[in-house]
């Protein structure tokens, strides 16, 4: 390949909002009901039903818009997007085309080359579709409208990204911001955050954009990175062989690592948008904007600064802990209870991270309570358990949120700090390993480690290591 | 100016509207739509420069619901109207993808 | 004398006074239905059992003084595009021929709370698209005054049922004249309220920004009383308006002294039948005699209302009717290959020609490249039409004109030339575009014995003015009973 190509990427990110009810009816948004048990005439498109807008949806959308430096549209409206599909009960989706709630925003991402600003073209509100399950037995599709009408915002970026790394940094930034706002849990795997990638390539130095494709069905950061790489290569191959890229929607198959066009004769892609006559305009005044701004929780950058100042955490710690809203919440609550922020930070950064990784979990999945972590820290601080035992107890806390006090008591894990008992065990160890005693006395300082180990072994790990060291040195 | 509606246009609108016309209906539809559009073109006599298009005639704004679950489960009754049901789901012909 | 001759208010008073029972009223209506349906065919569904059962329940509530309202115990017929829980609601379409809603339209709920007994569901043009009730999938409704003629539409079943005294009053819906025009053709009174006055929840939408539910009855007083009951702010309808002034019966005052009445010259030009013109102008004369100040003026833009209407209503309809796809409810084609074929066959078999015509037109005007030229142009025209009315209402309290250019045409004459049929709505359509209230009431009979109707239009939220004017005019003439109701008196029917 002789020519140099630049990849141009814009993202359409759909985020499911964390409201209790759907966007246009008072059905629950809870996961996990039997099919169609969270539905009503509105979200199943029954004739004669009418939508009524959920105020929280507007407020969450505004909050995300403010956090991403958008202008809030003072008079915004809904439009109908018309297309037929069985998961779309009215065969139109209520969305926003002409007057979306937020416009002209941006977020800053960190890349290898430093900070970069990614423009946000608009954020609009819309309703989610139902779920289709393919029934091979009957060779048909089963429609469940429980998700139909769950509120979404769609965040449309400018075509400002140039690589998969930037895309992931951008998504991470959005995810973090939205989680901090409490507007969504943003889980890619579960579909509460979904990204469609608009991608085109052009020769380096070219001013005009190339023809873009839209890639759908990307369920993880890994899939996004692979799909970008794959689509970039596909488009470059087309151009190199003198063929044109066709503007189309493609679907990514992550298992097979390729994408295919979703075109069909019956799919005209002509959505016939027009203003939704069943809903009235939303007028947003300064007062409302200030109210939302006032309710805005502390975002990540502010938190990092505060952690450094208030808790004396190093940059690195503050960065990792604020990398997840859940982690930051646990940190703050635990630190408040036990008053040992650095210790809390250590537990979160080392053991918690290790176990999350081991179980392929996200920080959002953490089940243990700040109370129990605080208790464990108190036990180690008081020397009631030693480091090794503490790690063992933490695994239980992590898995089942057990009460460390009770667990240590019930399993006899308390460190032995009774000097008389320790002294007699150590005297026995000295008698049993004269060679090591000799080594130590002849200047091989390391030999003491072996003797400590033997003592701990004899005590089944429950000895206070500081005391063991002290008594050993004294007796030798 | 007479609007001539082509077969392709009728075909295209049929795809959008999910309607399938017989040959006779198609010929009729071409004529009817052409006539209607000729009639609608009368609107071009009107100068509407600077006129705001209005969808609602008087200003009702900011009608909201609070975020409170009120609806129960009436799915059994609702599903009774469905032409085809399996496992509490509406059954549709297979979709692609 | 048969109970069916009474107005709704008269009947309710008799029931409350113990001079008649709800059951007697229901049975009288069911008898009339039995006798006249073969000639008129106003109903798609008659809920005989439900009505008889409900009669007993309502009677108890009246007896124990729980129900004391003006309409308590009165049987009603409901247009078949208003959802009624447990009663089939078809919109006179094959595609909904088996649809039984799980919910009731708010307007109907309001009536039931006031002690109404639902007799059944009335025939209409399919999905309210038409001006003759001939587009119904379940057969035409005939004009009770002369069964060779149409009753008008789309609320033709409701208006015919009231005229034929098969019910005491009815609900209709009006998107471009669908209450007022058939009321005129059937010699009854109907009101299309200000947009937002009656909740649209449970009204199967045709043109959402234009649709309003309204009463059809024998006289103005009944209409005012019904409108008072069905009007309500409804949080389920975002376009519903909070109003404090829905005590419409307070406007039933026979006094128009000083009322300024505008007669739009544009409503009396070419195309208007001579007899209709004379009857309407004579009616204006009567009001002038009573002290109203009647003046001619130019409303302007009248000829643009119909094209603007057909763009807006068809566009909205193409989207509103997309939900009828054979998946969730209603008709599904029996044989098909795959999803899109199922959609197409279901919809092509399920919808009639007029509905398909409007869905096609609506889809076209919204399609890529045409939105601005057609849809936005129509919305701008709508704005101009609203302004023209605003100017008129600076000078006049109400506007008076014909409800339709002619009396009821013969059956089978209208559908061949859609545009000609659409032109029949020229006086009613702009009222919907501007969201205004309008009342249609009888003002004469033509040489062929068919009723002539006039229309009084008010400014937004000024129902009381049109009710007052209509009531004052009504006082100047006798109620003309439809001949079909006379025949049955001697048992000849």
JSON list of C-alpha atoms in Angstrom, two decimals, chain A residues 60-211:
[
{"chain": "A", "resi": 60, "resn": "UNK", "atom": "CA", "xyz": [-31.31, 13.92, 32.45]},
{"chain": "A", "resi": 61, "resn": "UNK", "atom": "CA", "xyz": [-30.83, 15.00, 28.84]},
{"chain": "A", "resi": 62, "resn": "UNK", "atom": "CA", "xyz": [-30.20, 18.57, 29.99]},
{"chain": "A", "resi": 63, "resn": "UNK", "atom": "CA", "xyz": [-27.76, 17.35, 32.65]},
{"chain": "A", "resi": 64, "resn": "UNK", "atom": "CA", "xyz": [-25.75, 15.39, 30.08]},
{"chain": "A", "resi": 65, "resn": "UNK", "atom": "CA", "xyz": [-25.87, 18.37, 27.73]},
{"chain": "A", "resi": 66, "resn": "UNK", "atom": "CA", "xyz": [-24.56, 20.74, 30.40]},
{"chain": "A", "resi": 67, "resn": "UNK", "atom": "CA", "xyz": [-21.81, 18.31, 31.40]},
{"chain": "A", "resi": 68, "resn": "UNK", "atom": "CA", "xyz": [-20.71, 18.06, 27.77]},
{"chain": "A", "resi": 69, "resn": "UNK", "atom": "CA", "xyz": [-20.71, 21.82, 27.22]},
{"chain": "A", "resi": 70, "resn": "UNK", "atom": "CA", "xyz": [-23.74, 21.86, 24.94]},
{"chain": "A", "resi": 71, "resn": "UNK", "atom": "CA", "xyz": [-26.14, 24.69, 24.27]},
{"chain": "A", "resi": 72, "resn": "UNK", "atom": "CA", "xyz": [-29.58, 23.83, 25.57]},
{"chain": "A", "resi": 73, "resn": "UNK", "atom": "CA", "xyz": [-32.32, 24.40, 22.98]},
{"chain": "A", "resi": 74, "resn": "UNK", "atom": "CA", "xyz": [-34.79, 26.80, 24.58]},
{"chain": "A", "resi": 75, "resn": "UNK", "atom": "CA", "xyz": [-37.73, 25.50, 22.58]},
{"chain": "A", "resi": 76, "resn": "UNK", "atom": "CA", "xyz": [-37.32, 21.89, 21.60]},
{"chain": "A", "resi": 77, "resn": "UNK", "atom": "CA", "xyz": [-39.81, 19.52, 20.00]},
{"chain": "A", "resi": 78, "resn": "UNK", "atom": "CA", "xyz": [-40.30, 15.89, 19.17]},
{"chain": "A", "resi": 79, "resn": "UNK", "atom": "CA", "xyz": [-40.62, 14.48, 15.67]},
{"chain": "A", "resi": 80, "resn": "UNK", "atom": "CA", "xyz": [-41.81, 11.17, 14.31]},
{"chain": "A", "resi": 81, "resn": "UNK", "atom": "CA", "xyz": [-39.40, 8.93, 12.48]},
{"chain": "A", "resi": 82, "resn": "UNK", "atom": "CA", "xyz": [-41.43, 6.58, 10.31]},
{"chain": "A", "resi": 83, "resn": "UNK", "atom": "CA", "xyz": [-40.30, 3.04, 9.49]},
{"chain": "A", "resi": 84, "resn": "UNK", "atom": "CA", "xyz": [-41.87, -0.38, 9.72]},
{"chain": "A", "resi": 85, "resn": "UNK", "atom": "CA", "xyz": [-40.36, -3.02, 11.98]},
{"chain": "A", "resi": 86, "resn": "UNK", "atom": "CA", "xyz": [-42.05, -5.37, 14.45]},
{"chain": "A", "resi": 87, "resn": "UNK", "atom": "CA", "xyz": [-40.10, -4.08, 17.47]},
{"chain": "A", "resi": 88, "resn": "UNK", "atom": "CA", "xyz": [-41.41, -0.59, 16.73]},
{"chain": "A", "resi": 89, "resn": "UNK", "atom": "CA", "xyz": [-45.05, -0.85, 17.84]},
{"chain": "A", "resi": 90, "resn": "UNK", "atom": "CA", "xyz": [-46.40, 2.33, 16.21]},
{"chain": "A", "resi": 91, "resn": "UNK", "atom": "CA", "xyz": [-44.16, 1.86, 13.20]},
{"chain": "A", "resi": 92, "resn": "UNK", "atom": "CA", "xyz": [-42.82, 5.27, 14.00]},
{"chain": "A", "resi": 93, "resn": "UNK", "atom": "CA", "xyz": [-40.30, 6.20, 16.64]},
{"chain": "A", "resi": 94, "resn": "UNK", "atom": "CA", "xyz": [-40.80, 9.40, 18.59]},
{"chain": "A", "resi": 95, "resn": "UNK", "atom": "CA", "xyz": [-37.44, 11.15, 18.35]},
{"chain": "A", "resi": 96, "resn": "UNK", "atom": "CA", "xyz": [-36.03, 14.61, 17.72]},
{"chain": "A", "resi": 97, "resn": "UNK", "atom": "CA", "xyz": [-34.74, 15.77, 14.36]},
{"chain": "A", "resi": 98, "resn": "UNK", "atom": "CA", "xyz": [-35.44, 19.44, 13.82]},
{"chain": "A", "resi": 99, "resn": "UNK", "atom": "CA", "xyz": [-35.03, 20.84, 17.33]},
{"chain": "A", "resi": 100, "resn": "UNK", "atom": "CA", "xyz": [-32.96, 18.46, 19.50]},
{"chain": "A", "resi": 101, "resn": "UNK", "atom": "CA", "xyz": [-32.59, 19.37, 23.18]},
{"chain": "A", "resi": 102, "resn": "UNK", "atom": "CA", "xyz": [-28.80, 19.97, 23.12]},
{"chain": "A", "resi": 103, "resn": "UNK", "atom": "CA", "xyz": [-26.41, 21.19, 20.44]},
{"chain": "A", "resi": 104, "resn": "UNK", "atom": "CA", "xyz": [-22.83, 22.28, 19.82]},
{"chain": "A", "resi": 105, "resn": "UNK", "atom": "CA", "xyz": [-21.04, 20.68, 22.74]},
{"chain": "A", "resi": 106, "resn": "UNK", "atom": "CA", "xyz": [-17.66, 19.07, 23.22]},
{"chain": "A", "resi": 107, "resn": "UNK", "atom": "CA", "xyz": [-15.66, 16.87, 25.54]},
{"chain": "A", "resi": 108, "resn": "UNK", "atom": "CA", "xyz": [-11.93, 16.69, 26.00]},
{"chain": "A", "resi": 109, "resn": "UNK", "atom": "CA", "xyz": [-10.18, 13.34, 25.77]},
{"chain": "A", "resi": 110, "resn": "UNK", "atom": "CA", "xyz": [-6.63, 12.37, 26.66]},
{"chain": "A", "resi": 111, "resn": "UNK", "atom": "CA", "xyz": [-4.63, 10.62, 23.97]},
{"chain": "A", "resi": 112, "resn": "UNK", "atom": "CA", "xyz": [-0.99, 9.70, 23.48]},
{"chain": "A", "resi": 113, "resn": "UNK", "atom": "CA", "xyz": [-0.54, 13.04, 21.76]},
{"chain": "A", "resi": 114, "resn": "UNK", "atom": "CA", "xyz": [-2.11, 14.97, 24.61]},
{"chain": "A", "resi": 115, "resn": "UNK", "atom": "CA", "xyz": [-5.55, 16.45, 25.05]},
{"chain": "A", "resi": 116, "resn": "UNK", "atom": "CA", "xyz": [-8.02, 16.56, 22.15]},
{"chain": "A", "resi": 117, "resn": "UNK", "atom": "CA", "xyz": [-11.43, 18.11, 21.87]},
{"chain": "A", "resi": 118, "resn": "UNK", "atom": "CA", "xyz": [-14.24, 16.02, 20.36]},
{"chain": "A", "resi": 119, "resn": "UNK", "atom": "CA", "xyz": [-17.22, 18.02, 19.18]},
{"chain": "A", "resi": 120, "resn": "UNK", "atom": "CA", "xyz": [-20.76, 16.99, 20.01]},
{"chain": "A", "resi": 121, "resn": "UNK", "atom": "CA", "xyz": [-23.13, 17.88, 17.21]},
{"chain": "A", "resi": 122, "resn": "UNK", "atom": "CA", "xyz": [-26.32, 17.25, 19.18]},
{"chain": "A", "resi": 123, "resn": "UNK", "atom": "CA", "xyz": [-28.03, 15.23, 21.86]},
{"chain": "A", "resi": 124, "resn": "UNK", "atom": "CA", "xyz": [-31.61, 14.21, 21.32]},
{"chain": "A", "resi": 125, "resn": "UNK", "atom": "CA", "xyz": [-34.24, 12.29, 23.27]},
{"chain": "A", "resi": 126, "resn": "UNK", "atom": "CA", "xyz": [-36.07, 9.30, 21.85]},
{"chain": "A", "resi": 127, "resn": "UNK", "atom": "CA", "xyz": [-37.79, 6.05, 22.73]},
{"chain": "A", "resi": 128, "resn": "UNK", "atom": "CA", "xyz": [-36.20, 2.61, 22.62]},
{"chain": "A", "resi": 129, "resn": "UNK", "atom": "CA", "xyz": [-37.68, -0.25, 20.61]},
{"chain": "A", "resi": 130, "resn": "UNK", "atom": "CA", "xyz": [-38.94, -3.57, 21.90]},
{"chain": "A", "resi": 131, "resn": "UNK", "atom": "CA", "xyz": [-36.96, -6.79, 21.81]},
{"chain": "A", "resi": 132, "resn": "UNK", "atom": "CA", "xyz": [-37.13, -9.40, 19.06]},
{"chain": "A", "resi": 133, "resn": "UNK", "atom": "CA", "xyz": [-36.33, -12.99, 19.83]},
{"chain": "A", "resi": 134, "resn": "UNK", "atom": "CA", "xyz": [-35.91, -15.34, 16.92]},
{"chain": "A", "resi": 135, "resn": "UNK", "atom": "CA", "xyz": [-37.79, -18.53, 17.42]},
{"chain": "A", "resi": 136, "resn": "UNK", "atom": "CA", "xyz": [-36.17, -21.20, 15.26]},
{"chain": "A", "resi": 137, "resn": "UNK", "atom": "CA", "xyz": [-38.80, -23.72, 16.17]},
{"chain": "A", "resi": 138, "resn": "UNK", "atom": "CA", "xyz": [-41.62, -21.71, 14.60]},
{"chain": "A", "resi": 139, "resn": "UNK", "atom": "CA", "xyz": [-39.30, -19.88, 12.21]},
{"chain": "A", "resi": 140, "resn": "UNK", "atom": "CA", "xyz": [-40.69, -16.55, 13.37]},
{"chain": "A", "resi": 141, "resn": "UNK", "atom": "CA", "xyz": [-39.84, -13.61, 15.61]},
{"chain": "A", "resi": 142, "resn": "UNK", "atom": "CA", "xyz": [-41.32, -13.09, 19.06]},
{"chain": "A", "resi": 143, "resn": "UNK", "atom": "CA", "xyz": [-41.88, -9.49, 20.10]},
{"chain": "A", "resi": 144, "resn": "UNK", "atom": "CA", "xyz": [-41.53, -8.34, 23.70]},
{"chain": "A", "resi": 145, "resn": "UNK", "atom": "CA", "xyz": [-42.38, -4.67, 24.27]},
{"chain": "A", "resi": 146, "resn": "UNK", "atom": "CA", "xyz": [-40.98, -4.44, 27.82]},
{"chain": "A", "resi": 147, "resn": "UNK", "atom": "CA", "xyz": [-38.11, -2.28, 26.51]},
{"chain": "A", "resi": 148, "resn": "UNK", "atom": "CA", "xyz": [-40.33, -0.39, 24.10]},
{"chain": "A", "resi": 149, "resn": "UNK", "atom": "CA", "xyz": [-40.51, 3.21, 25.25]},
{"chain": "A", "resi": 150, "resn": "UNK", "atom": "CA", "xyz": [-37.51, 3.08, 27.58]},
{"chain": "A", "resi": 151, "resn": "UNK", "atom": "CA", "xyz": [-35.98, 6.54, 27.34]},
{"chain": "A", "resi": 152, "resn": "UNK", "atom": "CA", "xyz": [-32.82, 7.03, 25.34]},
{"chain": "A", "resi": 153, "resn": "UNK", "atom": "CA", "xyz": [-30.60, 9.93, 24.55]},
{"chain": "A", "resi": 154, "resn": "UNK", "atom": "CA", "xyz": [-28.59, 9.81, 21.38]},
{"chain": "A", "resi": 155, "resn": "UNK", "atom": "CA", "xyz": [-25.33, 11.70, 21.50]},
{"chain": "A", "resi": 156, "resn": "UNK", "atom": "CA", "xyz": [-24.10, 12.50, 18.01]},
{"chain": "A", "resi": 157, "resn": "UNK", "atom": "CA", "xyz": [-20.45, 13.51, 17.79]},
{"chain": "A", "resi": 158, "resn": "UNK", "atom": "CA", "xyz": [-18.76, 15.51, 15.09]},
{"chain": "A", "resi": 159, "resn": "UNK", "atom": "CA", "xyz": [-16.51, 13.44, 12.80]},
{"chain": "A", "resi": 160, "resn": "UNK", "atom": "CA", "xyz": [-13.55, 14.41, 14.97]},
{"chain": "A", "resi": 161, "resn": "UNK", "atom": "CA", "xyz": [-12.00, 11.06, 15.81]},
{"chain": "A", "resi": 162, "resn": "UNK", "atom": "CA", "xyz": [-9.17, 9.52, 13.83]},
{"chain": "A", "resi": 163, "resn": "UNK", "atom": "CA", "xyz": [-8.48, 6.17, 15.51]},
{"chain": "A", "resi": 164, "resn": "UNK", "atom": "CA", "xyz": [-9.97, 3.39, 17.61]},
{"chain": "A", "resi": 165, "resn": "UNK", "atom": "CA", "xyz": [-7.99, 4.70, 20.59]},
{"chain": "A", "resi": 166, "resn": "UNK", "atom": "CA", "xyz": [-9.68, 8.09, 20.31]},
{"chain": "A", "resi": 167, "resn": "UNK", "atom": "CA", "xyz": [-13.05, 6.45, 19.93]},
{"chain": "A", "resi": 168, "resn": "UNK", "atom": "CA", "xyz": [-12.54, 4.44, 23.09]},
{"chain": "A", "resi": 169, "resn": "UNK", "atom": "CA", "xyz": [-11.22, 7.41, 25.01]},
{"chain": "A", "resi": 170, "resn": "UNK", "atom": "CA", "xyz": [-14.28, 9.39, 23.90]},
{"chain": "A", "resi": 171, "resn": "UNK", "atom": "CA", "xyz": [-16.69, 6.61, 24.88]},
{"chain": "A", "resi": 172, "resn": "UNK", "atom": "CA", "xyz": [-14.95, 6.20, 28.20]},
{"chain": "A", "resi": 173, "resn": "UNK", "atom": "CA", "xyz": [-15.25, 9.91, 28.81]},
{"chain": "A", "resi": 174, "resn": "UNK", "atom": "CA", "xyz": [-18.95, 9.91, 27.99]},
{"chain": "A", "resi": 175, "resn": "UNK", "atom": "CA", "xyz": [-19.56, 6.84, 30.08]},
{"chain": "A", "resi": 176, "resn": "UNK", "atom": "CA", "xyz": [-17.81, 8.28, 33.06]},
{"chain": "A", "resi": 177, "resn": "UNK", "atom": "CA", "xyz": [-19.58, 11.62, 32.79]},
{"chain": "A", "resi": 178, "resn": "UNK", "atom": "CA", "xyz": [-23.01, 10.07, 32.44]},
{"chain": "A", "resi": 179, "resn": "UNK", "atom": "CA", "xyz": [-22.43, 7.63, 35.27]},
{"chain": "A", "resi": 180, "resn": "UNK", "atom": "CA", "xyz": [-21.32, 10.48, 37.49]},
{"chain": "A", "resi": 181, "resn": "UNK", "atom": "CA", "xyz": [-24.53, 12.32, 36.64]},
{"chain": "A", "resi": 182, "resn": "UNK", "atom": "CA", "xyz": [-26.52, 9.25, 37.58]},
{"chain": "A", "resi": 183, "resn": "UNK", "atom": "CA", "xyz": [-28.28, 9.52, 34.22]},
{"chain": "A", "resi": 184, "resn": "UNK", "atom": "CA", "xyz": [-27.43, 5.96, 33.18]},
{"chain": "A", "resi": 185, "resn": "UNK", "atom": "CA", "xyz": [-25.30, 3.01, 34.22]},
{"chain": "A", "resi": 186, "resn": "UNK", "atom": "CA", "xyz": [-23.87, 2.92, 30.67]},
{"chain": "A", "resi": 187, "resn": "UNK", "atom": "CA", "xyz": [-23.22, -0.80, 30.33]},
{"chain": "A", "resi": 188, "resn": "UNK", "atom": "CA", "xyz": [-22.17, -1.71, 26.82]},
{"chain": "A", "resi": 189, "resn": "UNK", "atom": "CA", "xyz": [-22.68, -5.43, 27.28]},
{"chain": "A", "resi": 190, "resn": "UNK", "atom": "CA", "xyz": [-26.20, -5.03, 28.57]},
{"chain": "A", "resi": 191, "resn": "UNK", "atom": "CA", "xyz": [-27.04, -2.49, 25.93]},
{"chain": "A", "resi": 192, "resn": "UNK", "atom": "CA", "xyz": [-27.67, 0.49, 28.18]},
{"chain": "A", "resi": 193, "resn": "UNK", "atom": "CA", "xyz": [-24.95, 2.20, 26.15]},
{"chain": "A", "resi": 194, "resn": "UNK", "atom": "CA", "xyz": [-24.71, 1.49, 22.43]},
{"chain": "A", "resi": 195, "resn": "UNK", "atom": "CA", "xyz": [-22.43, 3.03, 19.88]},
{"chain": "A", "resi": 196, "resn": "UNK", "atom": "CA", "xyz": [-22.88, 3.21, 16.12]},
{"chain": "A", "resi": 197, "resn": "UNK", "atom": "CA", "xyz": [-19.69, 4.09, 14.29]},
{"chain": "A", "resi": 198, "resn": "UNK", "atom": "CA", "xyz": [-19.74, 6.35, 11.24]},
{"chain": "A", "resi": 199, "resn": "UNK", "atom": "CA", "xyz": [-16.47, 5.85, 9.43]},
{"chain": "A", "resi": 200, "resn": "UNK", "atom": "CA", "xyz": [-14.85, 7.05, 6.24]},
{"chain": "A", "resi": 201, "resn": "UNK", "atom": "CA", "xyz": [-11.31, 7.12, 4.97]},
{"chain": "A", "resi": 202, "resn": "UNK", "atom": "CA", "xyz": [-9.49, 9.71, 2.89]},
{"chain": "A", "resi": 203, "resn": "UNK", "atom": "CA", "xyz": [-6.01, 10.15, 1.60]},
{"chain": "A", "resi": 204, "resn": "UNK", "atom": "CA", "xyz": [-3.79, 11.97, 4.01]},
{"chain": "A", "resi": 205, "resn": "UNK", "atom": "CA", "xyz": [-3.95, 15.68, 3.36]},
{"chain": "A", "resi": 206, "resn": "UNK", "atom": "CA", "xyz": [-7.30, 15.49, 1.55]},
{"chain": "A", "resi": 207, "resn": "UNK", "atom": "CA", "xyz": [-9.78, 18.15, 2.70]},
{"chain": "A", "resi": 208, "resn": "UNK", "atom": "CA", "xyz": [-13.07, 16.51, 1.73]},
{"chain": "A", "resi": 209, "resn": "UNK", "atom": "CA", "xyz": [-14.48, 13.62, 3.69]},
{"chain": "A", "resi": 210, "resn": "UNK", "atom": "CA", "xyz": [-14.84, 10.28, 1.98]},
{"chain": "A", "resi": 211, "resn": "UNK", "atom": "CA", "xyz": [-18.11, 8.38, 1.75]}
]
